[in-house]
């Protein structure tokens, strides 16, 4: 995270993105986002709008999308707020990409629960496919980032790729997911453990067993 | 009003006070970094931890905790001591501890509080984080590794200056303070963040590595770069003023000063008049005092003598000049250099009557012909406060970048005769309406129609006078009190064709009509006035003489002498006294005390520090119709007076911030 920095402000960047405006569809969405906040508080829509802009850039570049400085300025102007305030938001949240990314942004969780469940092997599997942390592969397909807890610890280890989470991974399962994505297919999201639906305890419940079928009052047993 | 106990003593604190304020009222010192009286509460440094009961069994940030009835606060317990030591240790984890080469050394909150509340050692032996320098313009030097992320600088520019340009990027350990794309901070008050920064992250670029605070002599003075009369401290070493700091005065400048007030002082070392000069065969050549006085006496002015005062002279100088002119049998004195000729019979009509402190409470404001940001930046801060409290602001004059919502009504004075309904409605409902007439308005002839609005807009109410004039010259109100004015302005003096004209630091005068007069310039800088002069008598700048100044709200204030004038330069009044001898007239004073006594006898108000009483506004008949395009007097904020024009710092600001030259590389 320390090496996050906005892509440099060059004439080429200005040339490419200086003319950024919402597509008709996104303009409509932007209006909806803004209208969710009371009069005079339009600035509150800055986060959804940054996300929307990132997606629009993504659609234009066939990547996950990112936020070039001119686009950040566009949002500031759209919401009539100082651009430094928008940049503060964009740099605070790691989900906003400040530099170009590839088609798939592979975010491997490396926080303690995932680490204990083998996130090192997951990273290793990524390296093996030629990915390098913090950069985009030559074919423009993969960008690899190590991130902190994504809130899926119960199904650790996990990676987030663009809008999907892939959990209960092993190097093989990850390879399968990545192969499918590379082939243009949409692999199943969520847990990759056969027989598991979401984050329920694998192998059946171990606690609160009486609750499975009907409500049960445990209080008398405390 | 809640009663609380601080370290065992019970005290009553005002409603809405915080625990920190309660402790201060009880005489306890609470260390702090992020909390500042004039900024919003951030609560992010945690240095102000105290123990409070009732409450969670852990130390609490006192700056963000309201004081409530029955609280038991401890600032001296073991828990508090440990908490402070802990916070200090955390703050120092990433701090470079480069005090020996840091300009903040000796006046650093971090240094002082580490000494008083810290542990004296650290248990951290990992690598420290380092942050790259951020460019913030020609005035602010940054060493961002030292930043402790208190966000005072961010809050100042957003809340006080009203120019959102500093921000905190990234998060956690990677948080960095910067301006957008490292653009220069571009407003008139930018350098105040240097004072606010509790560590050495933001320091003064022009003053870098110049001196340590304990080497400096501190002199209480008054700023003369605008008519606000900001209270300042001149910090000098030897014969040189090295820097200027604001003094706290809630009535005047609160805790801020403009960048010009702060940084024009390096101009005191350059382009100085330190010798007597006489014009011989069209050229100015060095001469002696004797020669100069003889030459003046030879002109035999008799009654034909006039004095014109510049924008930065003190009352004493003007009084001495007037005494000399009067003793010679003339009354040709004027201070409005640029030729303005508004009536000066009633001083209330040319004064900022509401007072700076009160204008914050105005609920409707009409600004006529003033770009407050360049003419009175600190007043603009007050107006911004009023707007935050709900005031509506309208401006007559060319558009400028306000730091609050304001409606521009057009740039011709004639608008005053037919104010749009939005304005009249706002004023009809207003309880504390105010009109602010600027120098641009006065020059465009808006004096009468503005006064006419006193009736129409109901500016005067019980305990409220909403008629205000903002001058741009520090000398103006003092001059008017001393009667340094002609009915027809400077044109009257030109018409009288005086044989001898004394120019007291007057640099903005059009000398064309005075071609036949002997022009004697008494001043401190080789600027426009000196170029036009026949004889130059070197005098003292505001830092080099004691003097009284009256600001645009009629506040009489005194300044002390910080350093000696360079070379042959003398304090102005001594020159005028000697000139009286040369002209063989009696002015009635031989030393400064006598001069002051004579002055305060003539104008008693000048003897008392504080607001002078000018009585009530003149009665006006029908609002006179006026027409005329308004033009603002200040084109370049950084170069408005001879000192600033001589200052390299101000020249650089002008080049970079006004003319957009990229001088960034050249400076490094
Ligand atoms: S630069 Fe100074 S004032 Fe600004 S956040 Fe850092 S320590 Fe605080
Ligand atoms: S630690 Fe990886 S998702 Fe929580
Ligand atoms: S002063 Fe209270 S948290 Fe900083």
Coordinates of N, CA, C and O in Angstrom, one line a residue, chain A residues 1-2 4-6 9 14 69 73 82-85 87-88 91-92, chain B residues 154 158 164-172 174 176 178-181:
Chain A
X1 N 0.8 -1.2 0.0 CA 0.0 0.0 0.0 C 0.9 1.2 0.0 O 0.5 2.3 -0.5
X2 N 2.0 1.1 0.6 CA 2.9 2.3 0.7 C 3.2 2.8 -0.7 O 3.5 4.0 -0.8
X4 N 1.3 3.2 -3.2 CA 0.2 3.7 -3.9 C 0.5 5.2 -4.2 O 0.8 6.0 -3.3
X5 N 0.4 5.6 -5.4 CA 0.5 7.0 -5.8 C -0.3 7.3 -7.0 O -0.3 6.4 -7.9
X6 N -0.9 8.4 -7.2 CA -1.6 8.7 -8.4 C -0.7 8.6 -9.6 O 0.5 9.0 -9.5
X9 N 1.0 13.2 -13.5 CA 0.2 14.2 -14.3 C 1.0 14.6 -15.5 O 1.7 15.5 -15.5
X14 N -3.4 13.9 -19.6 CA -4.4 15.0 -19.8 C -5.1 14.7 -21.2 O -6.3 14.9 -21.3
X69 N -6.1 11.4 -12.8 CA -6.3 12.7 -12.2 C -7.4 13.5 -12.8 O -8.2 14.1 -12.2
X73 N -10.7 15.2 -11.1 CA -11.1 16.6 -11.2 C -12.5 16.7 -11.7 O -13.2 17.6 -11.3
X82 N -13.8 21.0 -3.5 CA -12.4 21.2 -3.8 C -11.8 19.8 -4.2 O -12.0 18.8 -3.6
X83 N -10.9 19.9 -5.2 CA -10.4 18.6 -5.8 C -9.5 17.9 -4.8 O -9.5 16.7 -4.7
X84 N -8.9 18.6 -3.9 CA -8.1 18.0 -2.9 C -8.9 17.1 -2.0 O -8.5 16.0 -1.6
X85 N -10.2 17.5 -1.7 CA -11.0 16.6 -0.9 C -11.4 15.3 -1.6 O -11.5 14.3 -1.0
X87 N -9.5 13.9 -3.9 CA -8.3 13.1 -3.9 C -8.0 12.4 -2.6 O -7.6 11.3 -2.5
X88 N -8.4 13.1 -1.5 CA -8.2 12.5 -0.2 C -9.0 11.2 -0.1 O -8.5 10.2 0.4
X91 N -7.5 8.4 -2.3 CA -6.3 7.8 -1.9 C -6.5 7.1 -0.6 O -5.7 6.2 -0.2
X92 N -7.6 7.4 0.1 CA -7.8 6.7 1.4 C -8.2 5.3 1.2 O -7.7 4.4 1.9
Chain B
X154 N -4.6 21.7 7.6 CA -5.7 21.4 6.7 C -7.0 22.1 7.2 O -7.7 22.8 6.4
X158 N -9.1 25.3 5.3 CA -10.5 25.0 5.0 C -11.4 26.0 5.8 O -12.4 26.6 5.2
X164 N -9.7 25.8 0.2 CA -9.4 24.4 0.4 C -8.3 23.9 -0.5 O -8.5 23.5 -1.6
X165 N -7.1 23.9 0.1 CA -6.1 23.5 -0.8 C -5.1 22.5 -0.2 O -4.4 21.8 -0.8
X166 N -5.1 22.4 1.2 CA -4.2 21.5 1.8 C -5.1 20.3 2.2 O -6.2 20.4 2.6
X167 N -4.5 19.1 2.0 CA -5.3 17.9 2.4 C -4.4 16.8 2.9 O -3.2 16.9 2.8
X168 N -5.0 15.7 3.4 CA -4.3 14.6 3.9 C -4.6 13.4 3.0 O -5.7 12.9 2.9
X169 N -3.6 13.0 2.3 CA -3.7 11.9 1.4 C -3.3 10.6 2.0 O -2.6 10.6 3.0
X170 N -3.8 9.5 1.5 CA -3.6 8.1 2.0 C -4.1 8.0 3.4 O -4.8 8.8 3.9
X171 N -3.6 6.9 4.1 CA -4.2 6.7 5.4 C -3.2 6.0 6.3 O -2.2 5.5 5.9
X172 N -3.5 6.0 7.6 CA -2.7 5.3 8.6 C -1.3 5.8 8.5 O -1.0 7.0 8.4
X174 N 0.7 5.8 6.2 CA 1.1 6.4 5.0 C 0.5 7.8 4.7 O 0.7 8.4 3.7
X176 N -0.2 11.5 4.3 CA 0.7 12.6 3.9 C -0.1 13.9 3.7 O -1.1 13.9 3.1
X178 N -0.4 17.4 1.9 CA 0.0 18.0 0.7 C -1.0 18.9 0.1 O -2.2 18.9 0.5
X179 N -0.6 19.7 -0.9 CA -1.6 20.5 -1.6 C -1.8 19.6 -2.9 O -1.1 18.8 -3.2
X180 N -2.9 19.9 -3.6 CA -3.2 19.2 -4.8 C -2.1 19.3 -5.8 O -1.7 20.4 -6.2
X181 N -1.5 18.2 -6.2 CA -0.4 18.1 -7.1 C 0.7 19.1 -6.7 O 1.5 19.6 -7.6

